[in-house]
PDB file of C-alpha atoms and ligand atoms in Angstrom:
ATOM      1  CA  MET C  10      81.731 108.852 102.309  1.00  0.00           C
ATOM      2  CA  THR C  11      78.082 108.566 101.236  1.00  0.00           C
ATOM      3  CA  GLU C  12      76.975 111.738  99.499  1.00  0.00           C
ATOM      4  CA  LEU C  13      74.773 114.014 101.587  1.00  0.00           C
ATOM      5  CA  ALA C  14      71.215 113.902 100.181  1.00  0.00           C
ATOM      6  CA  TYR C  15      70.756 117.636  99.564  1.00  0.00           C
ATOM      7  CA  LEU C  16      73.726 117.772  97.179  1.00  0.00           C
ATOM      8  CA  ALA C  17      71.874 115.925  94.408  1.00  0.00           C
ATOM      9  CA  THR C  18      69.106 118.534  94.218  1.00  0.00           C
ATOM     10  CA  VAL C  19      71.550 121.456  94.360  1.00  0.00           C
ATOM     11  CA  ARG C  20      73.634 119.857  91.601  1.00  0.00           C
ATOM     12  CA  GLU C  21      70.618 119.187  89.403  1.00  0.00           C
ATOM     13  CA  SER C  22      69.263 122.699  89.921  1.00  0.00           C
ATOM     14  CA  TYR C  23      72.540 124.380  88.951  1.00  0.00           C
ATOM     15  CA  ASP C  24      72.989 122.010  85.999  1.00  0.00           C
ATOM     16  CA  THR C  25      69.606 123.284  84.793  1.00  0.00           C
ATOM     17  CA  VAL C  26      70.322 127.004  85.203  1.00  0.00           C
ATOM     18  CA  ALA C  27      74.089 127.047  84.525  1.00  0.00           C
ATOM     19  CA  VAL C  28      73.978 128.906  81.199  1.00  0.00           C
ATOM     20  CA  ASP C  29      71.292 131.417  82.209  1.00  0.00           C
ATOM     21  CA  TYR C  30      72.839 132.039  85.645  1.00  0.00           C
ATOM     22  CA  ALA C  31      76.124 132.989  83.956  1.00  0.00           C
ATOM     23  CA  LYS C  32      74.347 135.551  81.729  1.00  0.00           C
ATOM     24  CA  LEU C  33      73.133 137.421  84.829  1.00  0.00           C
ATOM     25  CA  VAL C  34      76.508 137.829  86.534  1.00  0.00           C
ATOM     26  CA  PRO C  35      77.305 141.577  86.457  1.00  0.00           C
ATOM     27  CA  PRO C  36      80.766 142.332  85.050  1.00  0.00           C
ATOM     28  CA  ALA C  37      83.470 143.266  87.581  1.00  0.00           C
ATOM     29  CA  PHE C  38      80.980 143.287  90.511  1.00  0.00           C
ATOM     30  CA  GLU C  39      79.745 146.675  89.298  1.00  0.00           C
ATOM     31  CA  ASP C  40      76.728 146.613  91.642  1.00  0.00           C
ATOM     32  CA  ASP C  41      78.728 145.279  94.608  1.00  0.00           C
ATOM     33  CA  LEU C  42      81.680 147.567  95.238  1.00  0.00           C
ATOM     34  CA  TYR C  43      81.869 146.587  98.929  1.00  0.00           C
ATOM     35  CA  GLY C  44      82.065 142.912  97.984  1.00  0.00           C
ATOM     36  CA  ARG C  45      84.713 143.752  95.423  1.00  0.00           C
ATOM     37  CA  ALA C  46      86.694 145.597  98.108  1.00  0.00           C
ATOM     38  CA  MET C  47      86.583 142.501 100.331  1.00  0.00           C
ATOM     39  CA  ILE C  48      87.904 140.371  97.458  1.00  0.00           C
ATOM     40  CA  SER C  49      90.759 142.887  97.000  1.00  0.00           C
ATOM     41  CA  ALA C  50      91.574 142.698 100.731  1.00  0.00           C
ATOM     42  CA  PHE C  51      91.441 138.889 100.615  1.00  0.00           C
ATOM     43  CA  ALA C  52      93.731 138.812  97.549  1.00  0.00           C
ATOM     44  CA  GLU C  53      96.256 141.011  99.320  1.00  0.00           C
ATOM     45  CA  LEU C  54      96.141 138.917 102.503  1.00  0.00           C
ATOM     46  CA  THR C  55      96.723 135.665 100.640  1.00  0.00           C
ATOM     47  CA  GLN C  56      99.576 137.214  98.668  1.00  0.00           C
ATOM     48  CA  VAL C  57     101.273 138.453 101.853  1.00  0.00           C
ATOM     49  CA  VAL C  58     100.956 135.051 103.522  1.00  0.00           C
ATOM     50  CA  ASP C  59     101.797 133.149 100.322  1.00  0.00           C
ATOM     51  CA  ALA C  60     100.796 129.787 101.822  1.00  0.00           C
ATOM     52  CA  GLY C  61      99.479 128.118  98.666  1.00  0.00           C
ATOM     53  CA  PRO C  62      96.875 128.478  95.902  1.00  0.00           C
ATOM     54  CA  VAL C  63      93.378 129.836  96.441  1.00  0.00           C
ATOM     55  CA  ALA C  64      90.293 127.687  95.823  1.00  0.00           C
ATOM     56  CA  ASP C  65      87.040 129.378  94.806  1.00  0.00           C
ATOM     57  CA  LEU C  66      84.593 126.838  96.250  1.00  0.00           C
ATOM     58  CA  GLY C  67      81.177 126.847  94.606  1.00  0.00           C
ATOM     59  CA  CYS C  68      82.739 128.964  91.883  1.00  0.00           C
ATOM     60  CA  GLY C  69      79.710 129.141  89.584  1.00  0.00           C
ATOM     61  CA  PRO C  70      80.715 130.558  86.190  1.00  0.00           C
ATOM     62  CA  GLY C  71      84.168 131.455  87.512  1.00  0.00           C
ATOM     63  CA  HIS C  72      84.036 135.253  87.674  1.00  0.00           C
ATOM     64  CA  VAL C  73      85.485 135.430  91.207  1.00  0.00           C
ATOM     65  CA  THR C  74      88.264 133.001  90.242  1.00  0.00           C
ATOM     66  CA  ALA C  75      89.041 135.213  87.223  1.00  0.00           C
ATOM     67  CA  HIS C  76      88.922 138.395  89.314  1.00  0.00           C
ATOM     68  CA  LEU C  77      91.450 136.904  91.774  1.00  0.00           C
ATOM     69  CA  HIS C  78      93.616 135.802  88.853  1.00  0.00           C
ATOM     70  CA  SER C  79      93.618 139.410  87.574  1.00  0.00           C
ATOM     71  CA  PHE C  80      95.411 140.393  90.831  1.00  0.00           C
ATOM     72  CA  GLY C  81      98.082 137.763  90.202  1.00  0.00           C
ATOM     73  CA  VAL C  82      96.604 135.273  92.701  1.00  0.00           C
ATOM     74  CA  THR C  83      97.005 131.594  91.764  1.00  0.00           C
ATOM     75  CA  ALA C  84      93.358 130.573  91.898  1.00  0.00           C
ATOM     76  CA  PHE C  85      91.239 127.682  90.701  1.00  0.00           C
ATOM     77  CA  GLY C  86      87.538 126.899  90.962  1.00  0.00           C
ATOM     78  CA  ILE C  87      85.536 123.939  92.221  1.00  0.00           C
ATOM     79  CA  ASP C  88      81.801 123.505  91.780  1.00  0.00           C
ATOM     80  CA  LEU C  89      79.269 120.772  92.457  1.00  0.00           C
ATOM     81  CA  SER C  90      77.496 121.173  89.121  1.00  0.00           C
ATOM     82  CA  PRO C  91      79.176 119.675  86.024  1.00  0.00           C
ATOM     83  CA  GLU C  92      77.237 122.046  83.709  1.00  0.00           C
ATOM     84  CA  THR C  93      78.400 125.013  85.763  1.00  0.00           C
ATOM     85  CA  VAL C  94      82.003 123.791  85.602  1.00  0.00           C
ATOM     86  CA  ALA C  95      81.613 123.468  81.807  1.00  0.00           C
ATOM     87  CA  VAL C  96      80.410 127.096  81.582  1.00  0.00           C
ATOM     88  CA  ALA C  97      83.341 128.269  83.733  1.00  0.00           C
ATOM     89  CA  ARG C  98      85.842 126.372  81.559  1.00  0.00           C
ATOM     90  CA  ARG C  99      84.327 127.797  78.334  1.00  0.00           C
ATOM     91  CA  THR C 100      84.300 131.340  79.743  1.00  0.00           C
ATOM     92  CA  HIS C 101      87.812 131.224  81.213  1.00  0.00           C
ATOM     93  CA  PRO C 102      89.754 128.630  79.192  1.00  0.00           C
ATOM     94  CA  ASP C 103      93.063 129.707  80.759  1.00  0.00           C
ATOM     95  CA  LEU C 104      91.918 128.846  84.306  1.00  0.00           C
ATOM     96  CA  GLN C 105      91.383 125.547  86.119  1.00  0.00           C
ATOM     97  CA  PHE C 106      87.893 124.429  87.168  1.00  0.00           C
ATOM     98  CA  ASP C 107      87.039 121.050  88.668  1.00  0.00           C
ATOM     99  CA  GLU C 108      83.940 119.243  89.870  1.00  0.00           C
ATOM    100  CA  GLY C 109      83.742 118.631  93.607  1.00  0.00           C
ATOM    101  CA  SER C 110      81.859 119.331  96.796  1.00  0.00           C
ATOM    102  CA  MET C 111      82.941 121.557  99.644  1.00  0.00           C
ATOM    103  CA  THR C 112      81.526 118.928 102.006  1.00  0.00           C
ATOM    104  CA  ASP C 113      84.206 116.421 100.972  1.00  0.00           C
ATOM    105  CA  LEU C 114      87.059 118.048  99.062  1.00  0.00           C
ATOM    106  CA  ASP C 115      89.543 116.036  97.062  1.00  0.00           C
ATOM    107  CA  LEU C 116      92.386 118.174  98.436  1.00  0.00           C
ATOM    108  CA  ALA C 117      95.173 117.276 100.860  1.00  0.00           C
ATOM    109  CA  ASP C 118      95.262 118.718 104.383  1.00  0.00           C
ATOM    110  CA  GLY C 119      96.827 122.160 104.784  1.00  0.00           C
ATOM    111  CA  THR C 120      97.438 122.835 101.095  1.00  0.00           C
ATOM    112  CA  LEU C 121      95.421 126.006 100.356  1.00  0.00           C
ATOM    113  CA  GLY C 122      96.608 129.538 100.975  1.00  0.00           C
ATOM    114  CA  GLY C 123      93.017 130.736 100.724  1.00  0.00           C
ATOM    115  CA  ILE C 124      89.389 129.790 100.198  1.00  0.00           C
ATOM    116  CA  VAL C 125      86.604 131.922  98.753  1.00  0.00           C
ATOM    117  CA  ALA C 126      83.026 130.789  99.290  1.00  0.00           C
ATOM    118  CA  TRP C 127      81.083 133.459  97.419  1.00  0.00           C
ATOM    119  CA  TYR C 128      77.377 132.890  98.058  1.00  0.00           C
ATOM    120  CA  SER C 129      78.038 129.168  97.714  1.00  0.00           C
ATOM    121  CA  THR C 130      77.155 128.046 101.245  1.00  0.00           C
ATOM    122  CA  VAL C 131      73.656 129.576 100.936  1.00  0.00           C
ATOM    123  CA  HIS C 132      72.160 126.232  99.834  1.00  0.00           C
ATOM    124  CA  THR C 133      73.729 124.214 102.665  1.00  0.00           C
ATOM    125  CA  PRO C 134      71.249 123.300 105.408  1.00  0.00           C
ATOM    126  CA  PRO C 135      72.501 125.181 108.495  1.00  0.00           C
ATOM    127  CA  GLU C 136      72.934 121.968 110.496  1.00  0.00           C
ATOM    128  CA  LEU C 137      75.465 120.807 107.865  1.00  0.00           C
ATOM    129  CA  LEU C 138      77.561 123.983 107.874  1.00  0.00           C
ATOM    130  CA  PRO C 139      79.898 122.505 110.549  1.00  0.00           C
ATOM    131  CA  VAL C 140      80.781 119.759 108.017  1.00  0.00           C
ATOM    132  CA  VAL C 141      81.666 122.394 105.397  1.00  0.00           C
ATOM    133  CA  PHE C 142      83.618 124.597 107.811  1.00  0.00           C
ATOM    134  CA  ALA C 143      85.546 121.584 109.119  1.00  0.00           C
ATOM    135  CA  GLU C 144      86.594 120.901 105.499  1.00  0.00           C
ATOM    136  CA  PHE C 145      87.662 124.544 105.090  1.00  0.00           C
ATOM    137  CA  HIS C 146      89.776 124.241 108.236  1.00  0.00           C
ATOM    138  CA  ARG C 147      91.273 120.920 107.103  1.00  0.00           C
ATOM    139  CA  VAL C 148      92.423 122.076 103.659  1.00  0.00           C
ATOM    140  CA  LEU C 149      93.657 125.552 104.642  1.00  0.00           C
ATOM    141  CA  ALA C 150      97.347 125.905 105.404  1.00  0.00           C
ATOM    142  CA  PRO C 151      98.246 127.532 108.743  1.00  0.00           C
ATOM    143  CA  GLY C 152      97.864 131.273 108.169  1.00  0.00           C
ATOM    144  CA  GLY C 153      95.559 130.676 105.170  1.00  0.00           C
ATOM    145  CA  HIS C 154      92.534 132.957 104.781  1.00  0.00           C
ATOM    146  CA  LEU C 155      88.830 132.383 104.126  1.00  0.00           C
ATOM    147  CA  LEU C 156      86.449 134.894 102.531  1.00  0.00           C
ATOM    148  CA  ILE C 157      82.793 133.955 102.795  1.00  0.00           C
ATOM    149  CA  ALA C 158      79.902 135.965 101.305  1.00  0.00           C
ATOM    150  CA  PHE C 159      76.292 135.238 102.169  1.00  0.00           C
ATOM    151  CA  LYS C 160      72.804 136.663 102.544  1.00  0.00           C
ATOM    152  CA  ALA C 161      72.438 138.084 106.050  1.00  0.00           C
ATOM    153  CA  GLY C 162      69.289 137.317 107.989  1.00  0.00           C
ATOM    154  CA  ASP C 163      67.433 134.407 109.436  1.00  0.00           C
ATOM    155  CA  LYS C 164      65.070 132.764 106.961  1.00  0.00           C
ATOM    156  CA  HIS C 165      64.682 129.872 104.559  1.00  0.00           C
ATOM    157  CA  ARG C 166      63.030 129.836 101.132  1.00  0.00           C
ATOM    158  CA  HIS C 167      62.328 126.914  98.878  1.00  0.00           C
ATOM    159  CA  LEU C 168      62.529 127.926  95.195  1.00  0.00           C
ATOM    160  CA  GLU C 169      60.650 125.990  92.541  1.00  0.00           C
ATOM    161  CA  ASN C 170      61.764 128.188  89.684  1.00  0.00           C
ATOM    162  CA  ALA C 171      64.648 130.566  89.038  1.00  0.00           C
ATOM    163  CA  TYR C 172      66.489 132.028  86.055  1.00  0.00           C
ATOM    164  CA  GLY C 173      63.553 130.973  83.847  1.00  0.00           C
ATOM    165  CA  HIS C 174      63.701 127.273  84.805  1.00  0.00           C
ATOM    166  CA  GLU C 175      61.859 124.882  87.063  1.00  0.00           C
ATOM    167  CA  LEU C 176      64.088 123.539  89.824  1.00  0.00           C
ATOM    168  CA  SER C 177      64.138 122.617  93.477  1.00  0.00           C
ATOM    169  CA  LEU C 178      66.486 124.726  95.548  1.00  0.00           C
ATOM    170  CA  ASP C 179      66.607 125.744  99.205  1.00  0.00           C
ATOM    171  CA  VAL C 180      68.160 129.090 100.113  1.00  0.00           C
ATOM    172  CA  TYR C 181      69.189 129.999 103.661  1.00  0.00           C
ATOM    173  CA  TRP C 182      69.763 133.473 105.091  1.00  0.00           C
ATOM    174  CA  MET C 183      72.041 133.367 108.133  1.00  0.00           C
ATOM    175  CA  SER C 184      73.006 135.941 110.729  1.00  0.00           C
ATOM    176  CA  PRO C 185      76.681 137.029 110.603  1.00  0.00           C
ATOM    177  CA  ASP C 186      76.934 136.215 114.327  1.00  0.00           C
ATOM    178  CA  ARG C 187      75.796 132.643 113.679  1.00  0.00           C
ATOM    179  CA  ILE C 188      78.220 132.135 110.778  1.00  0.00           C
ATOM    180  CA  ALA C 189      81.049 133.700 112.801  1.00  0.00           C
ATOM    181  CA  GLY C 190      80.237 131.388 115.720  1.00  0.00           C
ATOM    182  CA  LEU C 191      80.288 128.293 113.514  1.00  0.00           C
ATOM    183  CA  LEU C 192      83.580 129.365 111.921  1.00  0.00           C
ATOM    184  CA  SER C 193      85.087 129.831 115.387  1.00  0.00           C
ATOM    185  CA  GLN C 194      83.827 126.402 116.459  1.00  0.00           C
ATOM    186  CA  SER C 195      85.609 124.894 113.434  1.00  0.00           C
ATOM    187  CA  GLY C 196      88.896 126.390 114.639  1.00  0.00           C
ATOM    188  CA  LEU C 197      89.041 129.449 112.369  1.00  0.00           C
ATOM    189  CA  VAL C 198      89.652 132.964 113.689  1.00  0.00           C
ATOM    190  CA  VAL C 199      87.246 135.617 112.374  1.00  0.00           C
ATOM    191  CA  ASP C 200      89.261 138.762 111.586  1.00  0.00           C
ATOM    192  CA  ALA C 201      86.805 141.073 109.814  1.00  0.00           C
ATOM    193  CA  ARG C 202      83.129 141.479 108.993  1.00  0.00           C
ATOM    194  CA  LEU C 203      81.396 143.739 106.473  1.00  0.00           C
ATOM    195  CA  ILE C 204      77.625 143.939 106.410  1.00  0.00           C
ATOM    196  CA  ARG C 205      76.105 146.125 103.734  1.00  0.00           C
ATOM    197  CA  GLU C 206      72.614 147.288 102.868  1.00  0.00           C
ATOM    198  CA  PRO C 207      70.969 146.125  99.613  1.00  0.00           C
ATOM    199  CA  THR C 208      71.650 148.299  96.566  1.00  0.00           C
ATOM    200  CA  GLU C 209      68.784 149.994  94.698  1.00  0.00           C
ATOM    201  CA  THR C 210      68.704 147.137  92.157  1.00  0.00           C
ATOM    202  CA  GLU C 211      68.682 144.483  94.908  1.00  0.00           C
ATOM    203  CA  LYS C 212      65.751 146.068  96.778  1.00  0.00           C
ATOM    204  CA  PRO C 213      63.123 144.951  97.690  1.00  0.00           C
ATOM    205  CA  ARG C 214      63.889 141.251  97.162  1.00  0.00           C
ATOM    206  CA  GLN C 215      67.276 141.163  98.881  1.00  0.00           C
ATOM    207  CA  GLY C 216      68.265 142.281 102.346  1.00  0.00           C
ATOM    208  CA  GLN C 217      71.669 142.873 103.908  1.00  0.00           C
ATOM    209  CA  GLN C 218      74.700 141.077 102.481  1.00  0.00           C
ATOM    210  CA  ALA C 219      77.547 139.846 104.669  1.00  0.00           C
ATOM    211  CA  TYR C 220      81.252 139.223 104.029  1.00  0.00           C
ATOM    212  CA  LEU C 221      83.491 137.618 106.647  1.00  0.00           C
ATOM    213  CA  LEU C 222      87.246 137.191 106.576  1.00  0.00           C
ATOM    214  CA  ALA C 223      88.619 134.383 108.732  1.00  0.00           C
ATOM    215  CA  ARG C 224      91.981 132.683 109.116  1.00  0.00           C
ATOM    216  CA  LYS C 225      93.383 129.348 110.147  1.00  0.00           C
ATOM    217  CA  PRO C 226      95.696 130.087 113.071  1.00  0.00           C
ATOM    218  CA  GLY C 227      99.314 129.102 112.939  1.00  0.00           C
ATOM    219  CA  LYS C 228     102.516 130.320 111.480  1.00  0.00           C
ATOM    220  CA  PRO C 229     102.470 130.338 107.712  1.00  0.00           C
ATOM    221  CA  VAL C 230     105.278 128.564 105.927  1.00  0.00           C
ATOM    222  CA  GLY C 231     107.228 131.197 104.007  1.00  0.00           C
ATOM    223  CA  ASP C 232     106.122 134.057 106.267  1.00  0.00           C
ATOM    224  CA  LEU C 233     107.434 137.578 105.881  1.00  0.00           C
ATOM    225  CA  GLU C 234     110.172 137.219 108.517  1.00  0.00           C
ATOM    226  CA  ALA C 235     111.523 134.086 106.898  1.00  0.00           C
ATOM    227  CA  ARG C 236     111.588 135.804 103.519  1.00  0.00           C
ATOM    228  CA  ALA C 237     113.185 139.046 104.773  1.00  0.00           C
TER     229      ALA C 237
HETATM  230  C1  SAM Q   3      74.529 131.165  94.272  1.00  0.00           C
HETATM  231  S1  SAM Q   3      75.676 130.250  93.301  1.00  0.00           S
HETATM  232  C2  SAM Q   3      77.165 131.209  93.524  1.00  0.00           C
HETATM  233  C3  SAM Q   3      78.131 130.992  92.386  1.00  0.00           C
HETATM  234  C4  SAM Q   3      79.311 131.957  92.369  1.00  0.00           C
HETATM  235  N1  SAM Q   3      80.164 131.786  93.526  1.00  0.00           N
HETATM  236  C5  SAM Q   3      78.771 133.364  92.271  1.00  0.00           C
HETATM  237  O1  SAM Q   3      78.987 134.151  93.200  1.00  0.00           O
HETATM  238  O2  SAM Q   3      78.113 133.684  91.277  1.00  0.00           O
HETATM  239  C6  SAM Q   3      76.025 128.824  94.294  1.00  0.00           C
HETATM  240  C7  SAM Q   3      77.052 127.898  93.657  1.00  0.00           C
HETATM  241  O3  SAM Q   3      77.543 127.022  94.656  1.00  0.00           O
HETATM  242  C8  SAM Q   3      77.607 125.721  94.123  1.00  0.00           C
HETATM  243  N2  SAM Q   3      77.527 124.804  95.257  1.00  0.00           N
HETATM  244  C9  SAM Q   3      76.519 124.645  96.133  1.00  0.00           C
HETATM  245  N3  SAM Q   3      76.817 123.712  97.058  1.00  0.00           N
HETATM  246  C10 SAM Q   3      78.076 123.273  96.753  1.00  0.00           C
HETATM  247  C11 SAM Q   3      78.948 122.307  97.317  1.00  0.00           C
HETATM  248  N4  SAM Q   3      78.593 121.581  98.374  1.00  0.00           N
HETATM  249  N5  SAM Q   3      80.170 122.152  96.770  1.00  0.00           N
HETATM  250  C12 SAM Q   3      80.543 122.863  95.675  1.00  0.00           C
HETATM  251  N6  SAM Q   3      79.745 123.772  95.080  1.00  0.00           N
HETATM  252  C13 SAM Q   3      78.528 123.976  95.605  1.00  0.00           C
HETATM  253  C14 SAM Q   3      76.448 125.637  93.148  1.00  0.00           C
HETATM  254  O4  SAM Q   3      76.603 124.607  92.210  1.00  0.00           O
HETATM  255  C15 SAM Q   3      76.479 127.034  92.541  1.00  0.00           C
HETATM  256  O5  SAM Q   3      77.311 127.093  91.410  1.00  0.00           O
END
């Protein structure tokens, strides 16, 4: 498959900011307790279903992968940016991080027990989100769960600098209804939504933040009844 054009600029931008982005990640989600709660719920769901490993897609420096690992979840990270993957590997040498794109994953059908996309779809042009969500549906095992975090709203900004560097990066705010609709169209079932207000430190630049839990329908292999 020919690479989608926007991926090159996203990759180059995150290669440029990889080290400085990682320095700004707050430890243990200390300013995002609601987000942290959704990760805990997701970890528990994937452990109950036990349908395969969890991929943290667009993992950045790997802090969500590591947080999942701390719950005993078998998790690995994938990111588009080689420099970002290098930072994740240096920061968490005991965990697996690979280069790849969520638009065209090098993973077999139905092999993941869970997917986290933590603010990693925010650079995908909205018209290409169906491509990404179709990949999520393809690689999830029946019963596997998705947790997606994103900036709630309806706007687009083009950044020419961030984290102290010049770059070229588009950021999209999306309404939770629109994301939920696209997930449903891809065949996923949306089970839960959390929309929170910006914290004091996020104001006035950030608005509401959204977290959606969705699931690929079907009976998980190794479900609770079978294991009882
Ligand atoms: C805003 S950062 C979020 C990183 C991390 N999940 C976090 O919460 O800090 C977006 C990340 O998604 C990655 N990304 C964007 N598009 C991607 C794609 N198509 N496939 C894989 N990673 C992608 C970027 O390289 C970047 O590391």
